[in-house]
Amino acid sequence: MTRFFDFLCASPTAHHAAETVARRLDGAGYTRLSEGTPWQFAPGGAYYVTRGAALMAFRLPKGAPTGAMVVATHGDSPTFSVTPAGTAKAGGGCARLTVEKYGGMLCATWLDRPLSVAGVITLRAENGAICTRTVKVDRDLVIIPSVAIHMNRNANEGATYNAAVDMQPLWGVGETPSLLSAVAEAAGVSEEDILSHRLWLYNRQSPSVLGAAGELVAAPRLDDLACVWCSLEGFLGAKPSAAMPVFALFDNEEVGSSTLGGAGGDFLSATLARACECLGMTQEQRQMMQANSFVVSADNAHATHPNHPEYAHPNNAPVLGGGVVVKYNGNCRYATDAVSAAVFGEVCRRAEVPTQTYCNRPDLVGGSTLGAVSVSQFTVPTVDIGMPQLAMHSAYETAAVADFEHMTRALTAFYGSSPTRDGEDTLILS
Ligand code: CO
């Protein structure tokens, strides 16, 4: 797990995750493209392009691609975003960071642990340009203290957390420097040159392998950096096929995806349309390519909780270490349909990867993910899958070591396949 842990620790925010992936692609010989400048392709070339904290990477097959084999993941996780003004005086002679919720976290898990801030800043460059840079304050910086049990006797019975009151981090005692001074120091720039910032809290606790036989992994941001990691491994390790493998890393899944780098925007569809244009494909060739494309939306799934098995569906209840989870929903909150499930299931069967099925217990609402959003923008058969995990949206989540191997093997096989349609009903998986 060492390499995954290095990736995770280098990715405290979605912006850092995209940057960490970009560095890995640079090292693998990928050419960075920019949406604002012309693209030129070499036969069999490998490319990536970024938009905010989102990233698309793809490889060109020898001829015109038969389809696009996309694995879509997200780099953001529930946390707290720092407000623009940053800090404010508080009771007890203290100063607090002022923060808002980002996504639906389990609040209690953020209390009483060392936290810090990371994110993105814009800088005024000497030539008048505005440049963007990631920043990570790499030390224990703030903490959100609980109220003592003596003052809140109900703390262990149905506690509630008011984000405006209970979840504001302690920044310091007495006279405190500005948050921006700490951020400027971490970035190695002067405070005056920072034009704007978006900063988020991140959990400082290191990832860990645990369990009786070392079979469990616990770490911050497993949702969805575990799937980001496995899909990147699969993307880079897949055998060549007649299709175009596409690594799609989105931002803002936790807040609904309707953003610049979210699956509700046009980043994936625009990137693929432009790639086809640059390859000189005709409109009909592009439509045929889309008809032969597939999207795997890889986002973590709920394993059955040992203390609360009653929350699981009676017979669609995944277990830790049991293999890749295929998610179904009666109201199509998951994008999985019969065709996408069959294609993905067949890929897993051939790769000898175990799969499990997930449904919400029918009287629970459950979550949703980017698959159903992505399909509205890039409308091709889409399957929602995930790695089983516990404590989703905790500041420190738990999964199984074996499922990293399951997920990586499944996605490597998916990226190496190129299903095509021969008439309406027949899919040929090669
Ligand atoms: Co997720």
XYZ file of C-alpha atoms and ligand atoms in Angstrom:
431
model
C 0.000 0.000 0.000
C 3.046 2.302 0.254
C 2.644 3.826 -3.198
C -1.055 4.455 -2.649
C -0.333 6.076 0.719
C 2.262 8.372 -0.930
C -0.338 9.367 -3.531
C -2.976 9.961 -0.847
C -0.715 12.100 1.341
C 0.364 14.161 -1.688
C -3.342 14.799 -2.441
C -4.928 16.690 0.475
C -7.359 18.430 -1.939
C -8.804 17.762 -5.399
C -6.365 20.319 -6.850
C -3.443 18.382 -5.394
C -4.872 15.080 -6.619
C -4.985 16.413 -10.193
C -1.450 17.743 -9.844
C -0.173 14.455 -8.395
C -1.767 12.550 -11.295
C -0.283 15.049 -13.786
C 3.212 14.538 -12.391
C 2.821 10.768 -12.731
C 1.643 11.176 -16.345
C 4.590 13.504 -17.084
C 6.897 10.781 -15.812
C 5.162 8.219 -18.051
C 5.837 10.352 -21.148
C 2.402 11.952 -21.554
C 2.176 15.301 -23.345
C 0.294 18.041 -21.523
C -2.295 19.832 -23.688
C -4.017 23.102 -22.883
C -7.653 23.831 -23.726
C -6.608 27.357 -24.765
C -3.974 26.447 -27.362
C -4.014 24.228 -30.504
C -3.655 20.447 -30.145
C -1.384 18.439 -32.381
C -1.407 14.668 -32.203
C 1.311 12.165 -33.084
C 0.194 8.629 -34.086
C -0.175 6.480 -30.967
C 0.398 9.547 -28.752
C -0.549 9.900 -25.077
C -1.980 13.143 -23.711
C -3.656 14.860 -20.811
C -5.428 18.138 -20.222
C -6.547 19.837 -17.005
C -9.408 22.169 -16.137
C -9.294 23.487 -12.569
C -8.974 20.412 -10.350
C -10.220 18.056 -13.099
C -8.008 16.093 -15.478
C -8.603 14.016 -18.620
C -5.885 11.688 -19.942
C -6.121 9.531 -23.068
C -4.051 7.417 -25.437
C -4.572 7.194 -29.187
C -4.833 3.706 -30.668
C -3.126 2.887 -33.977
C -6.095 3.652 -36.232
C -9.255 5.700 -35.665
C -10.534 4.685 -32.185
C -13.486 2.276 -32.209
C -14.804 3.807 -28.990
C -13.778 5.514 -25.769
C -13.293 3.391 -22.638
C -13.726 5.872 -19.817
C -13.230 5.385 -16.093
C -14.566 8.418 -14.232
C -13.625 9.184 -10.616
C -13.587 12.244 -8.381
C -10.716 13.900 -6.513
C -12.735 15.875 -3.959
C -13.846 14.636 -0.519
C -16.152 16.090 2.132
C -14.334 18.681 4.249
C -14.643 22.295 5.357
C -13.750 25.220 3.098
C -12.120 28.299 4.574
C -14.049 31.529 3.984
C -12.297 34.383 2.117
C -11.677 36.475 5.239
C -10.277 33.390 6.959
C -10.058 34.160 10.682
C -12.134 35.886 13.366
C -11.882 36.580 17.103
C -13.794 34.140 19.292
C -14.641 33.557 22.933
C -12.054 32.545 25.514
C -9.392 34.905 24.144
C -9.048 32.703 21.066
C -9.207 33.187 17.319
C -10.966 30.784 14.978
C -10.765 29.970 11.311
C -14.139 30.640 9.731
C -15.225 27.679 7.629
C -18.223 26.339 5.720
C -19.210 22.754 5.043
C -18.044 21.222 1.765
C -20.170 18.138 1.107
C -21.881 15.866 3.612
C -19.298 14.829 6.176
C -19.686 12.956 9.464
C -19.029 16.005 11.666
C -17.976 14.150 14.829
C -14.987 12.582 13.072
C -13.464 16.022 12.448
C -13.293 16.897 16.156
C -10.192 16.696 18.363
C -7.609 15.799 15.764
C -4.750 17.762 14.185
C -5.885 19.433 10.956
C -4.257 21.765 8.493
C -5.201 23.719 5.378
C -4.404 23.195 1.705
C -5.837 24.401 -1.562
C -5.138 26.735 -4.402
C -3.953 30.358 -4.561
C -3.706 32.804 -7.437
C -0.665 35.044 -7.680
C 0.186 38.272 -9.439
C 3.170 37.476 -11.653
C 5.770 40.084 -12.691
C 4.521 40.327 -16.281
C 1.013 41.135 -15.053
C -0.270 37.594 -15.543
C -2.412 35.757 -12.982
C -1.035 32.327 -12.188
C -2.515 29.521 -10.124
C -0.609 27.384 -7.666
C -1.480 24.649 -5.186
C -0.465 25.171 -1.584
C -0.289 22.822 1.395
C 0.563 23.924 4.910
C 2.522 20.837 5.880
C 2.228 20.977 9.662
C -0.433 20.450 12.333
C -2.155 23.832 12.277
C -5.697 23.860 13.691
C -8.090 21.716 15.746
C -11.868 21.656 16.295
C -12.261 21.024 20.044
C -15.257 19.101 21.434
C -17.304 20.453 24.298
C -16.440 18.531 27.496
C -18.881 15.793 28.555
C -19.385 17.673 31.852
C -20.937 20.582 29.950
C -22.816 18.576 27.366
C -24.211 15.518 29.154
C -26.143 14.535 26.009
C -22.993 14.252 23.887
C -23.263 10.462 23.697
C -26.994 10.409 22.933
C -27.971 11.772 19.560
C -25.500 14.650 19.345
C -26.131 17.398 16.779
C -23.516 19.618 15.172
C -24.194 23.181 14.070
C -21.610 24.081 11.416
C -21.639 27.759 12.407
C -21.059 27.010 16.076
C -19.536 23.580 16.658
C -17.327 23.090 13.628
C -15.192 26.251 13.582
C -11.499 25.374 14.099
C -9.356 26.923 16.818
C -6.681 29.023 15.105
C -4.765 30.391 18.070
C -4.755 32.098 21.433
C -4.221 35.821 22.011
C -2.797 37.905 19.173
C -2.606 35.655 16.101
C -1.017 36.190 12.693
C -3.238 36.080 9.590
C -3.997 32.744 7.975
C -2.663 34.133 4.722
C 0.769 34.692 6.274
C 0.995 30.959 7.034
C -0.254 30.146 3.532
C 2.219 32.567 1.901
C 5.073 31.064 3.897
C 4.083 27.529 2.869
C 3.876 28.612 -0.778
C 7.165 30.531 -0.616
C 5.568 33.761 -1.841
C 4.846 37.120 -0.283
C 1.408 37.698 1.171
C 0.814 40.796 -0.984
C 1.130 38.759 -4.193
C -1.763 36.439 -3.288
C -4.821 37.647 -5.214
C -7.298 35.018 -4.048
C -7.435 31.628 -2.410
C -9.644 28.571 -1.990
C -8.484 26.574 1.006
C -9.893 23.493 2.683
C -9.198 21.634 5.917
C -7.447 18.305 5.628
C -6.898 15.570 8.190
C -3.266 15.181 9.226
C -3.597 11.576 10.428
C -1.443 9.193 8.384
C -3.011 6.263 6.511
C -2.649 2.881 8.203
C -2.793 -0.843 7.482
C -4.522 -2.646 10.346
C -6.653 -5.684 11.250
C -5.754 -9.147 12.593
C -3.844 -10.074 9.440
C -3.223 -6.583 8.042
C -6.290 -6.924 5.814
C -7.740 -3.442 6.463
C -6.763 0.021 5.260
C -7.821 3.155 7.134
C -7.118 6.618 5.757
C -8.579 10.025 5.020
C -10.226 10.559 1.586
C -10.536 6.884 0.558
C -13.739 8.154 -1.115
C -12.730 8.622 -3.831
C -8.933 8.635 -3.962
C -8.896 4.825 -3.666
C -10.713 4.581 -7.014
C -8.640 7.423 -8.514
C -5.505 5.458 -7.677
C -6.807 2.107 -8.981
C -8.073 3.661 -12.215
C -4.736 5.401 -12.803
C -2.907 2.103 -12.227
C -5.335 0.399 -14.611
C -5.052 3.162 -17.214
C -1.247 3.078 -17.240
C -1.025 -0.712 -17.068
C -3.627 -1.692 -19.688
C -2.732 -3.480 -22.901
C -3.322 -1.573 -26.168
C -6.702 -2.070 -27.850
C -8.597 -0.611 -30.808
C -10.401 1.821 -28.478
C -9.194 4.992 -26.775
C -8.659 4.567 -23.013
C -9.704 7.703 -21.102
C -8.816 8.496 -17.489
C -11.403 11.039 -16.298
C -10.791 12.736 -12.954
C -13.639 15.062 -11.979
C -13.972 17.628 -9.209
C -16.950 18.571 -7.019
C -18.793 15.223 -6.987
C -19.501 15.767 -3.295
C -21.457 18.957 -4.026
C -23.461 17.898 -7.064
C -20.968 18.107 -9.991
C -22.441 21.266 -11.629
C -19.123 23.132 -11.787
C -16.219 23.922 -14.105
C -14.476 20.626 -13.374
C -17.533 18.601 -12.381
C -19.127 15.711 -14.277
C -22.121 17.980 -14.931
C -19.950 20.220 -17.126
C -18.743 19.468 -20.646
C -15.095 18.621 -19.877
C -15.301 14.947 -20.880
C -17.549 15.380 -23.917
C -15.660 18.473 -25.134
C -12.292 16.727 -24.743
C -13.451 13.686 -26.704
C -15.117 15.785 -29.430
C -11.959 17.815 -29.833
C -9.765 14.691 -29.952
C -11.971 13.327 -32.759
C -11.734 16.667 -34.576
C -7.931 16.644 -34.314
C -7.888 13.062 -35.603
C -9.814 14.207 -38.691
C -12.779 11.928 -38.016
C -16.053 12.563 -39.856
C -19.319 13.248 -38.012
C -20.479 9.699 -38.719
C -17.218 8.200 -37.469
C -17.634 10.236 -34.283
C -21.164 9.012 -33.781
C -20.075 5.414 -34.324
C -17.270 5.936 -31.836
C -19.700 7.280 -29.247
C -22.053 4.339 -29.804
C -19.161 2.000 -29.002
C -18.069 3.918 -25.896
C -18.532 2.978 -22.241
C -18.199 4.832 -18.976
C -17.319 3.180 -15.680
C -18.147 5.543 -12.832
C -15.865 4.325 -10.031
C -16.834 5.696 -6.631
C -16.780 3.861 -3.347
C -19.661 1.712 -2.101
C -20.984 0.852 1.356
C -19.747 -2.433 2.789
C -22.048 -4.077 5.330
C -21.286 -2.550 8.723
C -20.382 -5.195 11.353
C -22.168 -3.249 14.124
C -25.153 -2.279 11.983
C -25.912 -4.966 9.403
C -29.564 -3.827 9.516
C -28.729 -0.861 7.250
C -27.648 -3.161 4.423
C -30.011 -4.557 1.811
C -30.969 -8.127 2.800
C -29.431 -9.780 -0.272
C -27.483 -7.081 -2.144
C -25.041 -6.370 0.665
C -21.342 -6.125 -0.224
C -18.643 -7.214 2.212
C -15.137 -5.848 2.764
C -12.598 -7.725 0.637
C -15.348 -9.344 -1.425
C -14.542 -7.675 -4.744
C -15.739 -4.834 -6.936
C -19.248 -3.597 -6.156
C -21.740 -2.968 -8.981
C -24.418 -0.497 -7.833
C -28.055 -0.625 -8.876
C -30.922 1.727 -8.117
C -34.594 1.419 -8.996
C -34.898 5.145 -9.722
C -31.683 5.277 -11.797
C -29.742 7.259 -9.206
C -27.033 4.840 -10.263
C -26.481 4.701 -14.015
C -26.040 0.902 -14.190
C -28.269 -0.729 -16.822
C -28.449 -4.283 -18.142
C -25.982 -3.668 -20.975
C -23.386 -1.767 -18.941
C -23.639 -4.346 -16.146
C -23.152 -7.184 -18.640
C -20.126 -5.581 -20.290
C -18.449 -4.748 -16.985
C -19.385 -8.129 -15.485
C -17.884 -9.928 -18.467
C -14.676 -7.879 -18.221
C -14.412 -8.870 -14.528
C -15.219 -12.517 -15.186
C -12.466 -12.762 -17.816
C -10.015 -10.986 -15.482
C -11.065 -13.355 -12.653
C -12.133 -10.471 -10.419
C -14.980 -11.188 -7.952
C -17.932 -8.788 -8.062
C -20.771 -8.039 -5.639
C -24.007 -6.107 -5.994
C -25.272 -3.151 -3.992
C -28.750 -1.710 -3.602
C -29.977 0.673 -0.936
C -32.283 -0.897 1.622
C -35.617 -0.012 -0.040
C -36.727 2.257 2.822
C -33.432 4.229 2.879
C -32.659 7.008 0.404
C -28.925 6.310 0.092
C -26.463 8.389 -1.893
C -25.816 8.962 -5.549
C -22.691 9.637 -7.557
C -21.344 11.123 -10.751
C -22.440 8.289 -13.064
C -25.996 9.580 -13.404
C -24.637 13.118 -13.949
C -21.960 12.116 -16.444
C -24.475 10.175 -18.552
C -26.449 13.396 -19.088
C -23.342 15.020 -20.623
C -21.709 12.062 -22.370
C -24.619 9.804 -23.132
C -23.293 6.262 -23.429
C -23.868 3.061 -21.430
C -22.535 3.773 -17.942
C -22.004 1.469 -14.985
C -21.673 2.640 -11.390
C -19.168 0.595 -9.433
C -17.083 1.055 -6.316
C -14.751 -0.314 -3.711
C -16.598 -1.498 -0.581
C -15.786 0.646 2.438
C -17.005 1.535 5.915
C -17.572 4.976 7.486
C -18.048 6.767 4.170
C -17.550 10.542 4.575
C -15.753 10.122 7.891
C -12.497 12.063 8.214
C -10.866 8.608 8.444
C -12.460 5.795 6.419
C -11.907 2.033 6.293
C -11.584 -0.381 3.358
C -9.904 -3.730 2.601
C -6.421 -4.231 1.137
C -7.671 -7.031 -1.139
C -10.177 -4.741 -2.867
C -7.411 -2.444 -4.131
C -6.079 -5.404 -6.068
C -9.589 -6.383 -7.221
C -10.375 -2.868 -8.430
C -7.033 -2.361 -10.172
C -7.279 -5.694 -11.989
C -10.860 -4.984 -13.100
C -10.068 -1.501 -14.418
C -6.854 -2.651 -16.140
C -8.940 -5.230 -18.001
C -11.663 -2.672 -18.807
C -9.126 -0.214 -20.223
C -7.653 -2.986 -22.381
C -10.997 -3.980 -23.920
C -12.862 -2.549 -26.902
C -16.489 -3.682 -27.141
C -18.269 -2.895 -30.413
C -21.872 -3.055 -31.557
C -22.770 -5.280 -34.461
C -26.397 -4.315 -35.053
C -28.702 -3.218 -32.228
C -28.515 -6.206 -29.937
C -25.114 -7.766 -30.321
C -22.097 -6.558 -28.427
C -18.754 -8.056 -29.295
C -16.295 -7.796 -26.451
C -12.684 -7.831 -27.655
Co -17.395 9.457 -3.715
